PDB file of C-alpha atoms in Angstrom:
ATOM      1  CA  ASP A   1      92.623 159.843  70.439  1.00 67.00           C
ATOM      2  CA  GLY A   2      94.413 162.720  68.794  1.00 76.00           C
ATOM      3  CA  GLY A   3      96.878 162.106  66.035  1.00 93.00           C
ATOM      4  CA  ILE A   4      97.927 162.580  62.443  1.00 96.00           C
ATOM      5  CA  THR A   5      96.241 160.715  59.608  1.00 97.00           C
ATOM      6  CA  GLN A   6      97.984 160.264  56.284  1.00 97.00           C
ATOM      7  CA  SER A   7      96.177 158.838  53.304  1.00 96.00           C
ATOM      8  CA  PRO A   8      96.445 156.816  51.259  1.00 96.00           C
ATOM      9  CA  LYS A   9      99.002 154.421  52.730  1.00 96.00           C
ATOM     10  CA  TYR A  10     100.079 153.287  49.258  1.00 96.00           C
ATOM     11  CA  LEU A  11      99.844 155.341  46.081  1.00 95.00           C
ATOM     12  CA  PHE A  12     100.811 154.582  42.518  1.00 93.00           C
ATOM     13  CA  ARG A  13     101.464 157.320  39.991  1.00 89.00           C
ATOM     14  CA  LYS A  14     101.898 157.152  36.267  1.00 89.00           C
ATOM     15  CA  GLU A  15     104.582 159.187  34.575  1.00 86.00           C
ATOM     16  CA  GLY A  16     103.477 162.799  34.066  1.00 86.00           C
ATOM     17  CA  GLN A  17     100.666 162.706  36.600  1.00 91.00           C
ATOM     18  CA  ASN A  18     100.189 164.966  39.592  1.00 94.00           C
ATOM     19  CA  VAL A  19      99.142 163.251  42.818  1.00 95.00           C
ATOM     20  CA  THR A  20      98.088 164.679  46.173  1.00 97.00           C
ATOM     21  CA  LEU A  21      98.952 163.165  49.535  1.00 97.00           C
ATOM     22  CA  SER A  22      96.625 163.944  52.397  1.00 98.00           C
ATOM     23  CA  CYS A  23      97.678 164.899  55.935  1.00 98.00           C
ATOM     24  CA  GLU A  24      95.129 165.713  58.637  1.00 98.00           C
ATOM     25  CA  GLN A  25      95.758 166.336  62.345  1.00 97.00           C
ATOM     26  CA  ASN A  26      93.391 166.803  65.276  1.00 96.00           C
ATOM     27  CA  LEU A  27      96.077 167.765  67.782  1.00 94.00           C
ATOM     28  CA  ASN A  28      95.502 171.505  67.416  1.00 93.00           C
ATOM     29  CA  HIS A  29      99.165 171.891  66.455  1.00 93.00           C
ATOM     30  CA  ASP A  30     100.186 175.064  64.682  1.00 92.00           C
ATOM     31  CA  ALA A  31     103.166 173.756  62.724  1.00 93.00           C
ATOM     32  CA  MET A  32     103.071 171.015  60.118  1.00 95.00           C
ATOM     33  CA  TYR A  33     105.821 169.417  58.025  1.00 95.00           C
ATOM     34  CA  TRP A  34     106.396 167.149  55.056  1.00 97.00           C
ATOM     35  CA  TYR A  35     109.465 164.925  54.865  1.00 96.00           C
ATOM     36  CA  ARG A  36     110.671 162.538  52.199  1.00 96.00           C
ATOM     37  CA  GLN A  37     112.509 159.329  53.110  1.00 95.00           C
ATOM     38  CA  ASP A  38     114.524 157.229  50.669  1.00 92.00           C
ATOM     39  CA  PRO A  39     116.029 153.811  51.471  1.00 84.00           C
ATOM     40  CA  GLY A  40     119.159 154.090  53.592  1.00 76.00           C
ATOM     41  CA  GLN A  41     118.781 157.828  53.971  1.00 79.00           C
ATOM     42  CA  GLY A  42     117.441 160.079  56.639  1.00 85.00           C
ATOM     43  CA  LEU A  43     114.419 162.297  56.291  1.00 90.00           C
ATOM     44  CA  ARG A  44     114.652 165.364  54.080  1.00 92.00           C
ATOM     45  CA  LEU A  45     112.390 168.365  54.598  1.00 93.00           C
ATOM     46  CA  ILE A  46     110.144 169.269  51.651  1.00 96.00           C
ATOM     47  CA  TYR A  47     107.859 172.017  53.002  1.00 96.00           C
ATOM     48  CA  TYR A  48     106.702 173.293  56.355  1.00 94.00           C
ATOM     49  CA  SER A  49     104.025 175.606  57.653  1.00 95.00           C
ATOM     50  CA  GLN A  50     104.021 177.458  60.959  1.00 91.00           C
ATOM     51  CA  ILE A  51     100.539 178.993  60.614  1.00 92.00           C
ATOM     52  CA  VAL A  52      97.500 178.827  58.377  1.00 95.00           C
ATOM     53  CA  ASN A  53      97.915 180.386  54.908  1.00 95.00           C
ATOM     54  CA  ASP A  54     101.702 180.463  55.219  1.00 95.00           C
ATOM     55  CA  PHE A  55     104.343 177.902  54.305  1.00 95.00           C
ATOM     56  CA  GLN A  56     108.056 177.762  53.512  1.00 94.00           C
ATOM     57  CA  LYS A  57     110.234 175.637  51.264  1.00 95.00           C
ATOM     58  CA  GLY A  58     112.474 173.082  52.847  1.00 93.00           C
ATOM     59  CA  ASP A  59     115.633 171.549  51.427  1.00 90.00           C
ATOM     60  CA  ILE A  60     114.041 169.670  48.511  1.00 94.00           C
ATOM     61  CA  ALA A  61     110.908 171.626  47.512  1.00 96.00           C
ATOM     62  CA  GLU A  62     111.392 171.438  43.736  1.00 96.00           C
ATOM     63  CA  GLY A  63     108.616 169.437  42.076  1.00 96.00           C
ATOM     64  CA  TYR A  64     106.310 169.666  45.101  1.00 97.00           C
ATOM     65  CA  SER A  65     103.573 172.069  46.190  1.00 97.00           C
ATOM     66  CA  VAL A  66     101.514 172.491  49.357  1.00 98.00           C
ATOM     67  CA  SER A  67      98.616 174.481  50.761  1.00 97.00           C
ATOM     68  CA  ARG A  68      97.530 175.333  54.301  1.00 98.00           C
ATOM     69  CA  GLU A  69      93.992 176.601  54.144  1.00 97.00           C
ATOM     70  CA  LYS A  70      92.986 174.997  57.439  1.00 97.00           C
ATOM     71  CA  LYS A  71      94.929 174.423  60.624  1.00 96.00           C
ATOM     72  CA  GLU A  72      94.106 170.717  60.515  1.00 97.00           C
ATOM     73  CA  SER A  73      95.158 170.022  56.931  1.00 98.00           C
ATOM     74  CA  PHE A  74      98.444 170.216  55.020  1.00 98.00           C
ATOM     75  CA  PRO A  75      98.175 168.358  51.674  1.00 98.00           C
ATOM     76  CA  LEU A  76     101.243 167.731  49.532  1.00 98.00           C
ATOM     77  CA  THR A  77     101.041 167.607  45.738  1.00 97.00           C
ATOM     78  CA  VAL A  78     103.760 165.742  43.896  1.00 96.00           C
ATOM     79  CA  THR A  79     103.854 167.294  40.442  1.00 94.00           C
ATOM     80  CA  SER A  80     105.095 165.892  37.156  1.00 89.00           C
ATOM     81  CA  ALA A  81     108.133 168.143  37.582  1.00 88.00           C
ATOM     82  CA  GLN A  82     109.401 165.856  40.335  1.00 89.00           C
ATOM     83  CA  LYS A  83     111.607 163.506  38.363  1.00 87.00           C
ATOM     84  CA  ASN A  84     112.124 160.841  40.990  1.00 90.00           C
ATOM     85  CA  PRO A  85     109.041 160.788  43.229  1.00 93.00           C
ATOM     86  CA  THR A  86     109.193 157.174  44.369  1.00 95.00           C
ATOM     87  CA  ALA A  87     109.732 157.426  48.130  1.00 96.00           C
ATOM     88  CA  PHE A  88     108.126 157.220  51.566  1.00 96.00           C
ATOM     89  CA  TYR A  89     106.470 160.501  52.555  1.00 97.00           C
ATOM     90  CA  LEU A  90     105.971 161.484  56.178  1.00 97.00           C
ATOM     91  CA  CYS A  91     103.837 164.262  57.593  1.00 97.00           C
ATOM     92  CA  ALA A  92     104.457 165.671  61.062  1.00 96.00           C
ATOM     93  CA  SER A  93     103.119 168.363  63.339  1.00 95.00           C
ATOM     94  CA  ARG A  94     104.304 170.172  66.446  1.00 92.00           C
ATOM     95  CA  ARG A  95     103.212 172.644  69.082  1.00 85.00           C
ATOM     96  CA  PRO A  96     105.134 175.955  69.024  1.00 75.00           C
ATOM     97  CA  ARG A  97     107.688 175.147  71.707  1.00 73.00           C
ATOM     98  CA  GLN A  98     110.683 173.183  70.491  1.00 66.00           C
ATOM     99  CA  THR A  99     110.756 171.009  73.566  1.00 76.00           C
ATOM    100  CA  TYR A 100     107.668 169.152  72.392  1.00 79.00           C
ATOM    101  CA  GLY A 101     109.225 167.486  69.360  1.00 86.00           C
ATOM    102  CA  TYR A 102     107.224 166.210  66.402  1.00 91.00           C
ATOM    103  CA  THR A 103     104.244 163.896  66.128  1.00 93.00           C
ATOM    104  CA  PHE A 104     104.412 161.856  62.919  1.00 96.00           C
ATOM    105  CA  GLY A 105     101.806 160.258  60.723  1.00 97.00           C
ATOM    106  CA  SER A 106     102.182 156.665  59.523  1.00 96.00           C
ATOM    107  CA  GLY A 107     103.382 157.683  56.069  1.00 96.00           C
ATOM    108  CA  THR A 108     102.430 157.284  52.411  1.00 97.00           C
ATOM    109  CA  ARG A 109     104.497 155.131  50.078  1.00 96.00           C
ATOM    110  CA  LEU A 110     104.440 156.578  46.571  1.00 96.00           C
ATOM    111  CA  THR A 111     105.547 154.477  43.611  1.00 94.00           C
ATOM    112  CA  VAL A 112     105.845 155.583  39.992  1.00 90.00           C
ATOM    113  CA  VAL A 113     104.639 152.927  37.565  1.00 86.00           C
TER     114      VAL A 113
ATOM    115  CA  ALA B   1     126.509 173.902  59.688  1.00 57.00           C
ATOM    116  CA  GLN B   2     126.455 172.030  62.951  1.00 61.00           C
ATOM    117  CA  SER B   3     126.035 168.288  62.668  1.00 73.00           C
ATOM    118  CA  VAL B   4     124.908 165.249  64.574  1.00 82.00           C
ATOM    119  CA  THR B   5     126.737 161.978  64.132  1.00 87.00           C
ATOM    120  CA  GLN B   6     125.315 158.531  64.677  1.00 91.00           C
ATOM    121  CA  LEU B   7     128.223 156.127  64.678  1.00 89.00           C
ATOM    122  CA  GLY B   8     127.330 152.915  62.915  1.00 89.00           C
ATOM    123  CA  SER B   9     124.637 152.736  60.260  1.00 91.00           C
ATOM    124  CA  HIS B  10     123.838 149.175  61.333  1.00 95.00           C
ATOM    125  CA  VAL B  11     124.162 147.630  64.780  1.00 97.00           C
ATOM    126  CA  SER B  12     123.469 143.975  65.583  1.00 97.00           C
ATOM    127  CA  VAL B  13     122.981 142.589  69.067  1.00 97.00           C
ATOM    128  CA  SER B  14     121.800 139.299  70.463  1.00 98.00           C
ATOM    129  CA  GLU B  15     118.484 139.076  72.252  1.00 98.00           C
ATOM    130  CA  GLY B  16     119.069 139.919  75.908  1.00 97.00           C
ATOM    131  CA  ALA B  17     122.288 141.835  75.245  1.00 98.00           C
ATOM    132  CA  LEU B  18     122.945 145.495  75.932  1.00 98.00           C
ATOM    133  CA  VAL B  19     121.842 147.944  73.261  1.00 98.00           C
ATOM    134  CA  LEU B  20     124.073 151.000  72.729  1.00 98.00           C
ATOM    135  CA  LEU B  21     123.337 153.434  69.912  1.00 97.00           C
ATOM    136  CA  ARG B  22     125.655 156.416  69.688  1.00 96.00           C
ATOM    137  CA  CYS B  23     124.831 160.060  69.036  1.00 93.00           C
ATOM    138  CA  ASN B  24     127.301 162.952  69.148  1.00 91.00           C
ATOM    139  CA  TYR B  25     126.619 166.599  68.445  1.00 86.00           C
ATOM    140  CA  SER B  26     129.141 169.213  67.394  1.00 82.00           C
ATOM    141  CA  SER B  27     127.715 172.498  68.637  1.00 76.00           C
ATOM    142  CA  SER B  28     129.391 174.444  71.440  1.00 74.00           C
ATOM    143  CA  VAL B  29     125.913 175.233  72.686  1.00 75.00           C
ATOM    144  CA  PRO B  30     124.104 172.011  73.562  1.00 78.00           C
ATOM    145  CA  PRO B  31     120.932 171.613  71.548  1.00 83.00           C
ATOM    146  CA  TYR B  32     117.735 169.914  72.564  1.00 87.00           C
ATOM    147  CA  LEU B  33     118.208 166.267  71.594  1.00 90.00           C
ATOM    148  CA  PHE B  34     115.585 163.742  70.628  1.00 92.00           C
ATOM    149  CA  TRP B  35     115.659 160.026  69.881  1.00 95.00           C
ATOM    150  CA  TYR B  36     113.031 158.665  67.503  1.00 96.00           C
ATOM    151  CA  VAL B  37     112.315 155.068  66.484  1.00 97.00           C
ATOM    152  CA  GLN B  38     110.867 153.932  63.164  1.00 96.00           C
ATOM    153  CA  TYR B  39     109.449 150.467  62.579  1.00 94.00           C
ATOM    154  CA  PRO B  40     109.190 149.237  58.964  1.00 89.00           C
ATOM    155  CA  ASN B  41     106.686 151.151  56.851  1.00 87.00           C
ATOM    156  CA  GLN B  42     105.634 153.339  59.765  1.00 92.00           C
ATOM    157  CA  GLY B  43     106.176 156.898  60.907  1.00 94.00           C
ATOM    158  CA  LEU B  44     108.636 157.968  63.576  1.00 95.00           C
ATOM    159  CA  GLN B  45     107.773 157.661  67.247  1.00 95.00           C
ATOM    160  CA  LEU B  46     109.369 159.711  70.001  1.00 94.00           C
ATOM    161  CA  LEU B  47     111.456 157.547  72.350  1.00 96.00           C
ATOM    162  CA  LEU B  48     112.820 160.229  74.656  1.00 95.00           C
ATOM    163  CA  LYS B  49     114.219 163.743  74.702  1.00 92.00           C
ATOM    164  CA  TYR B  50     116.740 165.956  76.461  1.00 91.00           C
ATOM    165  CA  THR B  51     115.608 169.538  76.991  1.00 87.00           C
ATOM    166  CA  SER B  52     118.206 170.797  79.496  1.00 81.00           C
ATOM    167  CA  ALA B  53     116.516 169.413  82.593  1.00 79.00           C
ATOM    168  CA  ALA B  54     117.648 165.995  83.857  1.00 87.00           C
ATOM    169  CA  THR B  55     120.716 164.624  82.078  1.00 90.00           C
ATOM    170  CA  LEU B  56     119.570 161.005  82.435  1.00 95.00           C
ATOM    171  CA  VAL B  57     116.379 160.626  80.482  1.00 95.00           C
ATOM    172  CA  LYS B  58     114.119 157.587  80.533  1.00 96.00           C
ATOM    173  CA  GLY B  59     111.879 156.846  77.612  1.00 95.00           C
ATOM    174  CA  ILE B  60     109.436 154.283  76.374  1.00 94.00           C
ATOM    175  CA  ASN B  61     110.095 150.551  75.900  1.00 94.00           C
ATOM    176  CA  GLY B  62     112.870 150.500  78.517  1.00 96.00           C
ATOM    177  CA  PHE B  63     115.224 152.845  76.666  1.00 97.00           C
ATOM    178  CA  GLU B  64     117.203 155.597  78.316  1.00 97.00           C
ATOM    179  CA  ALA B  65     119.843 158.131  77.301  1.00 97.00           C
ATOM    180  CA  GLU B  66     122.359 160.218  79.188  1.00 95.00           C
ATOM    181  CA  PHE B  67     123.370 163.690  78.099  1.00 93.00           C
ATOM    182  CA  LYS B  68     127.111 164.248  78.623  1.00 93.00           C
ATOM    183  CA  LYS B  69     128.203 167.762  77.812  1.00 89.00           C
ATOM    184  CA  SER B  70     131.901 166.964  78.282  1.00 91.00           C
ATOM    185  CA  GLU B  71     131.641 164.276  75.597  1.00 92.00           C
ATOM    186  CA  THR B  72     129.015 166.115  73.468  1.00 90.00           C
ATOM    187  CA  SER B  73     127.056 162.884  73.459  1.00 92.00           C
ATOM    188  CA  PHE B  74     123.531 161.576  73.959  1.00 94.00           C
ATOM    189  CA  HIS B  75     123.843 157.809  73.557  1.00 96.00           C
ATOM    190  CA  LEU B  76     120.769 155.585  73.672  1.00 97.00           C
ATOM    191  CA  THR B  77     120.877 152.428  75.767  1.00 98.00           C
ATOM    192  CA  LYS B  78     118.707 149.518  76.804  1.00 98.00           C
ATOM    193  CA  PRO B  79     119.958 146.870  79.242  1.00 97.00           C
ATOM    194  CA  SER B  80     118.394 143.877  77.484  1.00 97.00           C
ATOM    195  CA  ALA B  81     117.441 143.785  73.816  1.00 98.00           C
ATOM    196  CA  HIS B  82     114.161 142.298  72.714  1.00 97.00           C
ATOM    197  CA  MET B  83     113.275 141.102  69.230  1.00 96.00           C
ATOM    198  CA  SER B  84     110.671 143.867  69.014  1.00 96.00           C
ATOM    199  CA  ASP B  85     113.433 146.500  69.318  1.00 97.00           C
ATOM    200  CA  ALA B  86     114.554 145.831  65.742  1.00 97.00           C
ATOM    201  CA  ALA B  87     113.975 149.149  63.981  1.00 96.00           C
ATOM    202  CA  GLU B  88     115.618 152.308  62.689  1.00 96.00           C
ATOM    203  CA  TYR B  89     116.696 154.849  65.291  1.00 97.00           C
ATOM    204  CA  PHE B  90     117.251 158.537  64.685  1.00 95.00           C
ATOM    205  CA  CYS B  91     118.972 161.115  66.870  1.00 92.00           C
ATOM    206  CA  ALA B  92     117.803 164.641  66.044  1.00 89.00           C
ATOM    207  CA  PRO B  93     118.794 168.025  67.474  1.00 85.00           C
ATOM    208  CA  LEU B  94     116.846 171.243  67.754  1.00 81.00           C
ATOM    209  CA  GLY B  95     117.751 174.693  68.930  1.00 73.00           C
ATOM    210  CA  VAL B  96     120.640 177.124  68.795  1.00 64.00           C
ATOM    211  CA  ASN B  97     122.980 176.321  65.879  1.00 60.00           C
ATOM    212  CA  TYR B  98     120.604 173.620  64.609  1.00 62.00           C
ATOM    213  CA  GLY B  99     117.559 175.633  63.600  1.00 68.00           C
ATOM    214  CA  GLN B 100     113.912 175.331  64.419  1.00 74.00           C
ATOM    215  CA  ASN B 101     113.211 172.288  62.244  1.00 80.00           C
ATOM    216  CA  PHE B 102     114.533 168.783  62.721  1.00 82.00           C
ATOM    217  CA  VAL B 103     117.395 167.701  60.493  1.00 77.00           C
ATOM    218  CA  PHE B 104     117.551 163.934  60.440  1.00 81.00           C
ATOM    219  CA  GLY B 105     120.643 161.934  59.645  1.00 75.00           C
ATOM    220  CA  PRO B 106     120.582 158.484  58.046  1.00 80.00           C
ATOM    221  CA  GLY B 107     119.895 156.828  61.393  1.00 92.00           C
ATOM    222  CA  THR B 108     121.079 153.521  62.848  1.00 95.00           C
ATOM    223  CA  ARG B 109     119.399 150.255  61.960  1.00 96.00           C
ATOM    224  CA  LEU B 110     119.227 147.902  64.934  1.00 97.00           C
ATOM    225  CA  SER B 111     119.007 144.176  64.310  1.00 97.00           C
ATOM    226  CA  VAL B 112     118.292 141.785  67.189  1.00 97.00           C
ATOM    227  CA  LEU B 113     119.509 138.230  66.700  1.00 97.00           C
ATOM    228  CA  PRO B 114     117.800 135.275  68.407  1.00 95.00           C
TER     229      PRO B 114
END
Protein backbone atom coordinates (compact mmCIF):
# COMPACT_ATOMS: atom_id res chain seq x y z
CA ASP A 1 0.00 0.00 0.00
CA GLY A 2 1.15 3.51 -0.73
CA GLY A 3 1.84 5.91 2.07
CA ILE A 4 4.26 8.12 3.94
CA THR A 5 6.90 6.67 6.25
CA GLN A 6 8.47 8.80 8.95
CA SER A 7 11.41 7.56 10.95
CA PRO A 8 12.32 7.26 13.68
CA LYS A 9 9.11 7.39 15.69
CA TYR A 10 10.97 8.66 18.76
CA LEU A 11 14.19 10.65 18.73
CA PHE A 12 16.29 12.09 21.52
CA ARG A 13 18.71 14.93 20.94
CA LYS A 14 21.39 16.35 23.16
CA GLU A 15 21.86 20.08 23.43
CA GLY A 16 23.87 21.44 20.49
CA GLN A 17 23.35 18.45 18.24
CA ASN A 18 21.86 18.42 14.76
CA VAL A 19 19.38 15.63 14.04
CA THR A 20 17.69 14.57 10.81
CA LEU A 21 14.13 13.31 10.55
CA SER A 22 13.33 11.07 7.62
CA CYS A 23 10.22 11.30 5.43
CA GLU A 24 9.67 8.96 2.48
CA GLN A 25 6.56 8.62 0.30
CA ASN A 26 5.64 6.16 -2.44
CA LEU A 27 2.47 7.95 -3.52
CA ASN A 28 4.12 9.75 -6.43
CA HIS A 29 3.02 13.06 -4.91
CA ASP A 30 4.77 16.19 -6.08
CA ALA A 31 4.35 18.34 -2.98
CA MET A 32 5.71 17.54 0.46
CA TYR A 33 5.44 19.39 3.78
CA TRP A 34 6.85 19.49 7.29
CA TYR A 35 4.72 20.62 10.22
CA ARG A 36 5.52 21.03 13.88
CA GLN A 37 2.90 20.33 16.56
CA ASP A 38 3.17 21.45 20.18
CA PRO A 39 0.76 20.40 22.96
CA GLY A 40 -2.53 22.27 22.77
CA GLN A 41 -1.58 23.98 19.54
CA GLY A 42 -2.34 23.39 15.93
CA LEU A 43 0.18 22.46 13.30
CA ARG A 44 2.67 25.07 12.15
CA LEU A 45 4.33 24.88 8.74
CA ILE A 46 8.13 24.62 8.76
CA TYR A 47 9.06 24.01 5.11
CA TYR A 48 7.38 22.79 1.96
CA SER A 49 8.44 21.65 -1.47
CA GLN A 50 6.34 21.65 -4.62
CA ILE A 51 8.92 19.97 -6.89
CA VAL A 52 12.28 18.27 -6.70
CA ASN A 53 15.25 20.57 -5.96
CA ASP A 54 12.99 23.40 -4.81
CA PHE A 55 11.57 24.25 -1.40
CA GLN A 56 10.16 27.25 0.46
CA LYS A 57 10.18 28.41 4.06
CA GLY A 58 6.99 28.17 6.03
CA ASP A 59 5.99 30.16 9.09
CA ILE A 60 8.64 28.80 11.49
CA ALA A 61 11.67 27.84 9.36
CA GLU A 62 14.35 29.30 11.64
CA GLY A 63 16.60 26.58 13.05
CA TYR A 64 15.51 23.99 10.47
CA SER A 65 16.79 22.93 7.05
CA VAL A 66 15.51 20.60 4.34
CA SER A 67 16.51 19.07 1.03
CA ARG A 68 14.52 17.61 -1.86
CA GLU A 69 16.91 15.68 -4.04
CA LYS A 70 14.39 12.97 -4.87
CA LYS A 71 10.65 13.11 -5.38
CA GLU A 72 10.14 10.42 -2.74
CA SER A 73 12.22 11.96 0.03
CA PHE A 74 12.02 15.18 2.06
CA PRO A 75 14.30 14.98 5.14
CA LEU A 76 14.18 17.64 7.84
CA THR A 77 17.26 18.62 9.83
CA VAL A 78 16.74 20.21 13.22
CA THR A 79 19.87 22.25 13.84
CA SER A 80 21.41 23.45 17.08
CA ALA A 81 20.07 26.90 16.21
CA GLN A 82 16.56 25.70 17.01
CA LYS A 83 16.28 26.67 20.65
CA ASN A 84 13.16 24.73 21.54
CA PRO A 85 13.03 21.64 19.31
CA THR A 86 11.03 19.35 21.57
CA ALA A 87 7.82 18.71 19.62
CA PHE A 88 5.90 16.29 17.42
CA TYR A 89 6.93 16.57 13.76
CA LEU A 90 4.60 15.60 10.94
CA CYS A 91 5.40 15.10 7.28
CA ALA A 92 2.71 15.27 4.62
CA SER A 93 2.38 15.06 0.87
CA ARG A 94 -0.22 16.00 -1.72
CA ARG A 95 -1.03 15.74 -5.40
CA PRO A 96 -1.09 19.09 -7.24
CA ARG A 97 -4.83 19.73 -7.08
CA GLN A 98 -6.03 21.28 -3.85
CA THR A 99 -9.12 19.14 -3.73
CA TYR A 100 -7.04 16.11 -2.80
CA GLY A 101 -5.94 17.31 0.63
CA TYR A 102 -2.87 16.00 2.43
CA THR A 103 -1.70 12.50 3.29
CA PHE A 104 0.19 12.49 6.59
CA GLY A 105 2.89 10.30 8.03
CA SER A 106 2.63 8.93 11.57
CA GLY A 107 5.01 11.51 13.01
CA THR A 108 8.32 11.72 14.87
CA ARG A 109 8.45 12.81 18.50
CA LEU A 110 11.67 14.70 19.18
CA THR A 111 12.84 15.29 22.74
CA VAL A 112 15.86 17.28 23.87
CA VAL A 113 17.69 15.63 26.75
CA ALA B 1 -5.77 37.15 6.91
CA GLN B 2 -8.86 35.02 6.64
CA SER B 3 -9.46 32.67 9.54
CA VAL B 4 -11.22 29.49 10.50
CA THR B 5 -12.77 29.17 13.92
CA GLN B 6 -13.41 25.97 15.80
CA LEU B 7 -15.65 26.82 18.71
CA GLY B 8 -14.67 24.88 21.79
CA SER B 9 -11.16 23.57 22.34
CA HIS B 10 -12.58 20.60 24.25
CA VAL B 11 -15.93 18.89 23.78
CA SER B 12 -17.22 16.04 25.95
CA VAL B 13 -20.11 13.78 25.04
CA SER B 14 -21.51 10.57 26.44
CA GLU B 15 -21.21 7.36 24.49
CA GLY B 16 -24.19 7.12 22.15
CA ALA B 17 -24.86 10.87 22.17
CA LEU B 18 -24.73 13.22 19.21
CA VAL B 19 -21.33 14.62 18.30
CA LEU B 20 -21.25 18.21 17.01
CA LEU B 21 -17.93 19.92 16.32
CA ARG B 22 -18.16 23.44 14.96
CA CYS B 23 -16.18 25.09 12.18
CA ASN B 24 -16.79 28.57 10.77
CA TYR B 25 -14.84 30.34 8.06
CA SER B 26 -14.63 34.07 7.49
CA SER B 27 -13.92 34.45 3.79
CA SER B 28 -16.51 35.94 1.43
CA VAL B 29 -15.40 33.34 -1.08
CA PRO B 30 -16.03 29.87 0.31
CA PRO B 31 -12.83 27.86 0.52
CA TYR B 32 -12.39 24.15 0.15
CA LEU B 33 -12.90 22.75 3.65
CA PHE B 34 -11.43 19.63 5.16
CA TRP B 35 -11.92 17.82 8.46
CA TYR B 36 -8.99 15.80 9.80
CA VAL B 37 -8.81 13.54 12.86
CA GLN B 38 -5.71 12.84 14.94
CA TYR B 39 -5.46 9.99 17.42
CA PRO B 40 -2.79 10.24 20.15
CA ASN B 41 0.77 10.08 18.86
CA GLN B 42 -0.36 9.60 15.27
CA GLY B 43 -0.56 11.67 12.12
CA LEU B 44 -3.70 13.30 10.79
CA GLN B 45 -6.24 11.31 8.81
CA LEU B 46 -8.71 12.81 6.37
CA LEU B 47 -12.31 12.43 7.58
CA LEU B 48 -14.12 14.26 4.80
CA LYS B 49 -13.93 17.30 2.56
CA TYR B 50 -16.06 19.92 0.84
CA THR B 51 -14.87 20.91 -2.62
CA SER B 52 -17.90 22.81 -3.96
CA ALA B 53 -19.84 19.76 -5.10
CA ALA B 54 -22.41 18.29 -2.70
CA THR B 55 -23.04 20.41 0.39
CA LEU B 56 -23.72 17.38 2.60
CA VAL B 57 -20.56 15.35 2.75
CA LYS B 58 -20.23 11.89 4.27
CA GLY B 59 -16.91 10.69 5.55
CA ILE B 60 -15.33 7.77 7.30
CA ASN B 61 -16.36 6.31 10.67
CA GLY B 62 -19.95 7.57 10.36
CA PHE B 63 -19.09 11.27 10.35
CA GLU B 64 -20.69 13.82 8.07
CA ALA B 65 -20.60 17.58 7.59
CA GLU B 66 -22.86 20.08 5.90
CA PHE B 67 -21.57 23.16 4.14
CA LYS B 68 -23.85 26.16 4.78
CA LYS B 69 -22.80 29.24 2.87
CA SER B 70 -25.39 31.45 4.58
CA GLU B 71 -23.88 30.58 7.97
CA THR B 72 -20.25 30.30 6.70
CA SER B 73 -20.10 26.98 8.50
CA PHE B 74 -18.96 23.40 7.98
CA HIS B 75 -19.87 21.63 11.22
CA LEU B 76 -18.93 17.99 11.78
CA THR B 77 -21.54 15.63 13.18
CA LYS B 78 -22.01 12.00 14.11
CA PRO B 79 -25.36 10.68 15.35
CA SER B 80 -23.96 8.35 18.02
CA ALA B 81 -20.56 8.73 19.65
CA HIS B 82 -18.34 5.75 20.19
CA MET B 83 -15.43 5.50 22.60
CA SER B 84 -13.08 5.15 19.63
CA ASP B 85 -14.07 8.64 18.43
CA ALA B 86 -12.02 10.25 21.21
CA ALA B 87 -9.38 12.24 19.34
CA GLU B 88 -8.35 15.69 18.16
CA TYR B 89 -10.28 17.13 15.23
CA PHE B 90 -9.07 19.83 12.88
CA CYS B 91 -11.00 21.91 10.37
CA ALA B 92 -8.73 23.27 7.65
CA PRO B 93 -9.45 25.49 4.64
CA LEU B 94 -7.72 25.74 1.30
CA GLY B 95 -8.17 28.01 -1.66
CA VAL B 96 -8.94 31.63 -2.43
CA ASN B 97 -8.11 33.88 0.55
CA TYR B 98 -6.58 30.94 2.44
CA GLY B 99 -3.57 30.08 0.31
CA GLN B 100 -2.34 26.88 -1.20
CA ASN B 101 -1.09 25.31 2.03
CA PHE B 102 -3.16 24.18 4.98
CA VAL B 103 -3.24 26.45 8.01
CA PHE B 104 -4.34 24.45 11.01
CA GLY B 105 -5.94 25.93 14.09
CA PRO B 106 -5.60 24.44 17.57
CA GLY B 107 -8.36 21.92 16.87
CA THR B 108 -11.08 20.49 19.10
CA ARG B 109 -10.38 17.64 21.49
CA LEU B 110 -13.31 15.23 21.71
CA SER B 111 -13.75 13.16 24.84
CA VAL B 112 -16.32 10.35 24.94
CA LEU B 113 -17.58 9.42 28.39
CA PRO B 114 -18.85 5.90 29.18
